[in-house]
Tab-separated table of C-alpha atoms in Angstrom:
chain	number	residue	atom	x	y	z
A	7	UNK	CA	13.103	64.085	-25.835
A	8	UNK	CA	12.581	60.665	-24.393
A	9	UNK	CA	9.083	60.734	-22.327
A	10	UNK	CA	10.478	58.609	-19.272
A	11	UNK	CA	13.688	61.023	-19.471
A	12	UNK	CA	11.645	64.023	-19.274
A	13	UNK	CA	9.656	62.507	-16.570
A	14	UNK	CA	12.484	62.056	-14.261
A	15	UNK	CA	14.299	65.619	-15.371
A	16	UNK	CA	11.210	67.803	-15.772
A	17	UNK	CA	8.644	66.054	-14.054
A	18	UNK	CA	6.300	69.451	-14.338
A	19	UNK	CA	6.593	69.726	-17.714
A	20	UNK	CA	5.678	65.940	-18.250
A	21	UNK	CA	2.342	66.224	-16.232
A	22	UNK	CA	1.158	69.486	-18.099
A	23	UNK	CA	1.780	67.939	-21.080
A	24	UNK	CA	-1.186	65.440	-20.128
A	25	UNK	CA	-3.221	67.842	-18.346
A	26	UNK	CA	-3.278	70.086	-21.174
A	27	UNK	CA	-5.406	67.333	-22.838
A	28	UNK	CA	-7.531	66.734	-19.344
A	29	UNK	CA	-6.200	63.452	-18.591
A	30	UNK	CA	-3.187	62.491	-16.322
A	31	UNK	CA	-0.191	60.264	-16.740
A	32	UNK	CA	-1.950	57.127	-15.517
A	33	UNK	CA	-5.001	57.473	-17.637
A	34	UNK	CA	-7.342	58.770	-15.140
A	35	UNK	CA	-9.204	62.104	-15.807
A	36	UNK	CA	-9.107	64.336	-13.613
A	37	UNK	CA	-11.164	63.887	-10.908
A	38	UNK	CA	-11.361	60.134	-10.798
A	39	UNK	CA	-10.134	58.449	-7.673
A	40	UNK	CA	-8.200	55.361	-8.075
A	41	UNK	CA	-9.868	51.817	-7.239
A	42	UNK	CA	-10.403	51.652	-3.878
A	43	UNK	CA	-10.793	48.263	-1.588
A	44	UNK	CA	-11.701	48.062	2.012
A	45	UNK	CA	-11.403	44.057	3.576
A	46	UNK	CA	-12.375	43.864	7.100
A	47	UNK	CA	-11.430	41.557	10.295
A	48	UNK	CA	-7.766	41.025	8.686
A	49	UNK	CA	-6.324	40.718	11.883
A	50	UNK	CA	-7.557	38.074	14.267
A	51	UNK	CA	-5.524	39.318	17.528
A	52	UNK	CA	-7.026	43.131	17.019
A	53	UNK	CA	-10.967	44.010	18.112
A	54	UNK	CA	-11.238	45.611	14.835
A	55	UNK	CA	-9.127	45.687	11.929
A	56	UNK	CA	-8.928	46.904	8.107
A	57	UNK	CA	-7.079	46.797	4.974
A	58	UNK	CA	-7.766	49.351	2.648
A	59	UNK	CA	-6.097	49.792	-0.854
A	60	UNK	CA	-6.232	52.961	-2.996
A	61	UNK	CA	-4.550	52.422	-6.085
A	62	UNK	CA	-1.015	51.432	-4.857
A	63	UNK	CA	-1.164	52.546	-1.818
A	64	UNK	CA	-1.896	50.191	0.875
A	65	UNK	CA	-2.673	50.676	4.841
A	66	UNK	CA	-3.403	48.388	7.596
A	67	UNK	CA	-5.193	49.358	10.589
A	68	UNK	CA	-5.719	47.549	13.587
A	69	UNK	CA	-7.952	48.054	16.658
A	70	UNK	CA	-6.988	47.097	20.322
A	71	UNK	CA	-8.748	48.151	23.734
A	72	UNK	CA	-8.166	47.382	27.244
A	73	UNK	CA	-9.316	48.661	30.392
A	74	UNK	CA	-7.890	51.548	31.943
A	75	UNK	CA	-8.044	54.718	34.258
A	76	UNK	CA	-9.765	57.889	33.112
A	77	UNK	CA	-7.873	61.071	33.110
A	78	UNK	CA	-8.275	63.880	35.462
A	79	UNK	CA	-9.436	66.497	32.947
A	80	UNK	CA	-11.990	64.210	31.392
A	81	UNK	CA	-12.984	61.550	34.334
A	82	UNK	CA	-16.270	60.634	32.291
A	83	UNK	CA	-14.708	60.221	28.943
A	84	UNK	CA	-12.992	56.833	27.489
A	85	UNK	CA	-9.198	57.383	25.961
A	86	UNK	CA	-8.384	57.265	22.491
A	87	UNK	CA	-4.870	56.747	21.217
A	88	UNK	CA	-3.687	57.160	17.604
A	89	UNK	CA	-0.585	55.913	16.784
A	90	UNK	CA	1.144	55.512	12.897
A	91	UNK	CA	3.942	53.532	11.405
A	92	UNK	CA	5.213	54.298	8.175
A	93	UNK	CA	7.889	51.881	6.840
A	94	UNK	CA	11.133	52.890	4.990
A	95	UNK	CA	10.644	50.453	2.788
A	96	UNK	CA	6.927	51.577	1.647
A	97	UNK	CA	8.219	54.483	-0.159
A	98	UNK	CA	11.592	55.599	-1.783
A	99	UNK	CA	10.644	58.972	-0.196
A	100	UNK	CA	10.410	57.414	3.422
A	101	UNK	CA	14.023	55.223	2.553
A	102	UNK	CA	15.482	57.769	5.719
A	103	UNK	CA	14.006	57.192	9.213
A	104	UNK	CA	13.322	60.858	9.828
A	105	UNK	CA	11.380	61.198	6.792
A	106	UNK	CA	9.009	58.299	7.389
A	107	UNK	CA	8.855	59.641	11.189
A	108	UNK	CA	7.750	63.306	10.094
A	109	UNK	CA	5.433	61.726	7.364
A	110	UNK	CA	3.720	59.378	10.348
A	111	UNK	CA	3.375	62.391	12.478
A	112	UNK	CA	1.633	64.128	9.654
A	113	UNK	CA	-0.724	61.770	9.411
A	114	UNK	CA	-1.267	61.037	13.050
A	115	UNK	CA	-2.408	64.475	13.587
A	116	UNK	CA	-4.351	64.479	11.074
A	117	UNK	CA	-6.425	61.300	12.140
A	118	UNK	CA	-6.571	63.037	15.529
A	119	UNK	CA	-8.511	66.057	14.004
A	120	UNK	CA	-10.708	63.922	11.977
A	121	UNK	CA	-11.775	61.297	14.539
A	122	UNK	CA	-11.461	62.798	17.706
A	123	UNK	CA	-11.525	66.870	17.478
A	124	UNK	CA	-14.348	66.133	14.782
A	125	UNK	CA	-16.502	64.438	17.124
A	126	UNK	CA	-16.772	61.353	15.512
A	127	UNK	CA	-15.921	59.211	18.097
A	128	UNK	CA	-18.223	60.001	21.574
A	129	UNK	CA	-15.538	59.070	24.069
A	130	UNK	CA	-18.231	58.794	26.659
A	131	UNK	CA	-19.325	55.557	25.252
A	132	UNK	CA	-16.229	54.276	26.554
A	133	UNK	CA	-16.774	54.979	30.011
A	134	UNK	CA	-17.396	52.273	32.420
A	135	UNK	CA	-17.512	53.288	36.037
A	136	UNK	CA	-15.460	55.806	37.875
A	137	UNK	CA	-12.309	54.202	38.067
A	138	UNK	CA	-12.656	52.550	34.696
A	139	UNK	CA	-12.788	53.064	30.979
A	140	UNK	CA	-11.704	51.852	27.696
A	141	UNK	CA	-8.448	53.028	26.089
A	142	UNK	CA	-8.602	52.416	22.718
A	143	UNK	CA	-5.726	52.241	20.754
A	144	UNK	CA	-5.513	52.943	16.631
A	145	UNK	CA	-2.535	51.841	15.082
A	146	UNK	CA	-2.094	52.429	11.315
A	147	UNK	CA	0.619	51.320	9.403
A	148	UNK	CA	1.416	52.167	5.790
A	149	UNK	CA	2.779	49.039	3.795
A	150	UNK	CA	2.970	50.709	0.163
A	151	UNK	CA	2.794	54.550	-0.338
A	152	UNK	CA	2.001	56.007	-3.668
A	153	UNK	CA	0.213	59.047	-2.781
A	154	UNK	CA	-2.784	59.870	-0.924
A	155	UNK	CA	-1.870	58.152	2.364
A	156	UNK	CA	-4.221	60.570	4.389
A	157	UNK	CA	-7.154	59.398	2.789
A	158	UNK	CA	-6.357	55.789	3.004
A	159	UNK	CA	-5.100	55.977	6.734
A	160	UNK	CA	-8.462	57.697	7.660
A	161	UNK	CA	-10.686	55.050	5.643
A	162	UNK	CA	-8.690	52.679	7.197
A	163	UNK	CA	-9.259	53.565	10.791
A	164	UNK	CA	-12.782	54.250	10.235
A	165	UNK	CA	-13.360	50.660	9.001
A	166	UNK	CA	-11.404	49.051	11.797
A	167	UNK	CA	-13.568	51.144	14.267
A	168	UNK	CA	-16.753	50.057	12.340
A	169	UNK	CA	-15.266	46.533	13.060
A	170	UNK	CA	-14.648	46.973	16.780
A	171	UNK	CA	-16.307	44.578	19.188
A	172	UNK	CA	-15.780	44.587	22.950
A	173	UNK	CA	-17.370	42.814	25.907
A	174	UNK	CA	-20.178	44.338	27.755
A	175	UNK	CA	-18.549	45.114	31.160
A	176	UNK	CA	-20.164	45.617	34.410
A	177	UNK	CA	-18.913	46.599	37.920
A	178	UNK	CA	-19.165	43.765	40.608
A	179	UNK	CA	-20.373	45.592	43.714
A	180	UNK	CA	-19.139	42.570	45.899
A	181	UNK	CA	-15.585	43.159	45.029
A	182	UNK	CA	-13.423	45.378	47.370
A	183	UNK	CA	-10.293	45.479	45.022
A	184	UNK	CA	-10.966	48.121	42.161
A	185	UNK	CA	-8.639	45.519	40.027
A	186	UNK	CA	-11.070	43.043	40.335
A	187	UNK	CA	-14.453	44.794	40.117
A	188	UNK	CA	-15.295	44.482	36.823
A	189	UNK	CA	-16.589	41.574	35.137
A	190	UNK	CA	-17.386	40.883	31.633
A	191	UNK	CA	-20.516	39.426	30.348
A	192	UNK	CA	-19.859	36.216	28.288
A	193	UNK	CA	-22.687	36.534	26.096
A	194	UNK	CA	-22.836	39.849	25.253
A	195	UNK	CA	-20.763	42.345	23.128
A	196	UNK	CA	-20.956	45.998	21.518
A	197	UNK	CA	-19.470	47.919	18.748
A	198	UNK	CA	-18.815	51.508	18.823
A	199	UNK	CA	-21.009	53.514	16.505
A	200	UNK	CA	-19.416	56.668	15.121
A	201	UNK	CA	-21.253	59.463	15.867
A	202	UNK	CA	-20.158	60.692	12.355
A	203	UNK	CA	-18.436	59.260	9.482
A	204	UNK	CA	-15.725	61.377	8.362
A	205	UNK	CA	-14.658	61.000	4.938
A	206	UNK	CA	-11.520	62.870	3.689
A	207	UNK	CA	-10.604	63.805	0.025
A	208	UNK	CA	-7.107	64.962	-1.162
A	209	UNK	CA	-6.357	66.921	-3.880
A	210	UNK	CA	-3.174	68.363	-5.803
A	211	UNK	CA	-3.270	71.952	-7.212
A	212	UNK	CA	-0.843	71.824	-10.098
A	213	UNK	CA	-1.053	75.294	-11.687
A	214	UNK	CA	-4.602	75.936	-12.853
A	215	UNK	CA	-5.460	72.334	-12.678
A	216	UNK	CA	-6.950	70.666	-9.670
A	217	UNK	CA	-6.636	66.451	-9.402
A	218	UNK	CA	-8.306	64.151	-6.928
A	219	UNK	CA	-6.440	61.696	-5.186
A	220	UNK	CA	-3.042	62.234	-6.247
A	221	UNK	CA	-0.202	59.951	-6.698
A	222	UNK	CA	3.268	60.139	-5.024
A	223	UNK	CA	4.353	61.585	-8.522
A	224	UNK	CA	1.828	64.182	-8.529
A	225	UNK	CA	1.962	65.372	-4.989
A	226	UNK	CA	5.791	66.191	-5.486
A	227	UNK	CA	5.072	69.021	-7.892
A	228	UNK	CA	1.737	70.226	-6.323
A	229	UNK	CA	0.593	71.959	-3.663
A	230	UNK	CA	-2.182	70.004	-1.588
A	231	UNK	CA	-5.583	70.632	0.012
A	232	UNK	CA	-7.864	67.893	2.103
A	233	UNK	CA	-11.128	68.310	2.535
A	234	UNK	CA	-13.258	66.240	5.309
A	235	UNK	CA	-16.861	66.053	5.583
A	236	UNK	CA	-19.083	63.629	7.252
A	237	UNK	CA	-22.161	61.610	5.990
A	238	UNK	CA	-24.534	64.424	6.575
A	239	UNK	CA	-22.696	66.837	4.301
A	240	UNK	CA	-21.013	68.784	6.944
A	241	UNK	CA	-18.017	70.142	6.503
A	242	UNK	CA	-15.703	69.229	9.097
A	243	UNK	CA	-12.043	70.717	7.964
A	244	UNK	CA	-10.166	71.960	5.356
A	245	UNK	CA	-6.399	71.268	5.487
A	246	UNK	CA	-3.861	72.971	3.529
A	247	UNK	CA	-0.443	72.220	4.497
A	248	UNK	CA	1.340	75.652	2.781
A	249	UNK	CA	1.883	76.158	-1.057
A	250	UNK	CA	-0.269	78.330	-3.306
A	251	UNK	CA	-3.577	79.865	-2.187
A	252	UNK	CA	-6.552	78.133	-3.510
A	253	UNK	CA	-9.251	80.218	-5.531
A	254	UNK	CA	-12.590	80.309	-3.779
A	255	UNK	CA	-14.080	78.627	-6.794
A	256	UNK	CA	-11.701	75.637	-6.562
A	257	UNK	CA	-12.407	75.466	-2.818
A	258	UNK	CA	-15.903	74.999	-3.698
A	259	UNK	CA	-15.344	72.816	-6.140
A	260	UNK	CA	-13.188	70.498	-3.792
A	261	UNK	CA	-15.746	70.184	-1.224
A	262	UNK	CA	-18.324	69.204	-3.550
A	263	UNK	CA	-16.443	66.257	-4.858
A	264	UNK	CA	-15.684	65.449	-1.147
A	265	UNK	CA	-19.213	65.164	-0.771
A	266	UNK	CA	-19.571	63.052	-3.611
A	267	UNK	CA	-16.771	60.881	-2.668
A	268	UNK	CA	-18.721	60.172	0.724
A	269	UNK	CA	-21.259	57.934	-1.285
A	270	UNK	CA	-18.623	55.855	-2.575
A	271	UNK	CA	-16.800	55.364	0.850
A	272	UNK	CA	-20.364	54.604	2.625
A	273	UNK	CA	-20.567	51.533	-0.139
A	274	UNK	CA	-17.152	50.437	0.787
A	275	UNK	CA	-17.711	50.580	4.524
A	276	UNK	CA	-21.168	48.615	3.907
A	277	UNK	CA	-23.416	51.363	5.534
């Protein structure tokens, strides 16, 4: 049977023929991550931005900030709002608007856990005064999607936040109007240092085979597992969106591989 024909009508059998020899259809070994690049400062109108490419998957993140009011529940904290957009043109899988919307919601939820619930962003640093806080908008755009969108999105968000530069604000007590009581120092700016740098690595489980950084084609026939660690090798989260159960030894292997990936990401970030 023609290889390309088999690839279309029986994709699992097609990939298993390669995996039985400990190699993948794109020539990679099972745990090799595709070539990854990070370009920062690519959007001049944003306070922070980054373009990340993981193989053929491309993600752009822009970070904007404005002065806003603190929330009633957390008056001593700034606010961070995360949004993801996936164009219907970035992948045949997202050709329908509903599919791209659902995928974007999944990525946004993942980023919220990795960046906010993990404590990676110390939002107390965004506090200015009882009436004023920084509101940071993290906007993620998927340009091309060929698998492992979550890893690329998180790396783009982290790189853009590393590039974030904001003016130093001070309260002018001589002003009676709250709307005009802040003054920006024209000579001083500050960068938002992440309390911890989250690093994720996505795995595809195809029968007894464990693959790092799956392509879209591999993801279609696999169950997925996403491991998030930080730069101090702390395990932040394990995300398993359905599928077969993961054996304990496989889970330990995934955590070890994610920790190894951490060093590569730090080099890409220049940390």
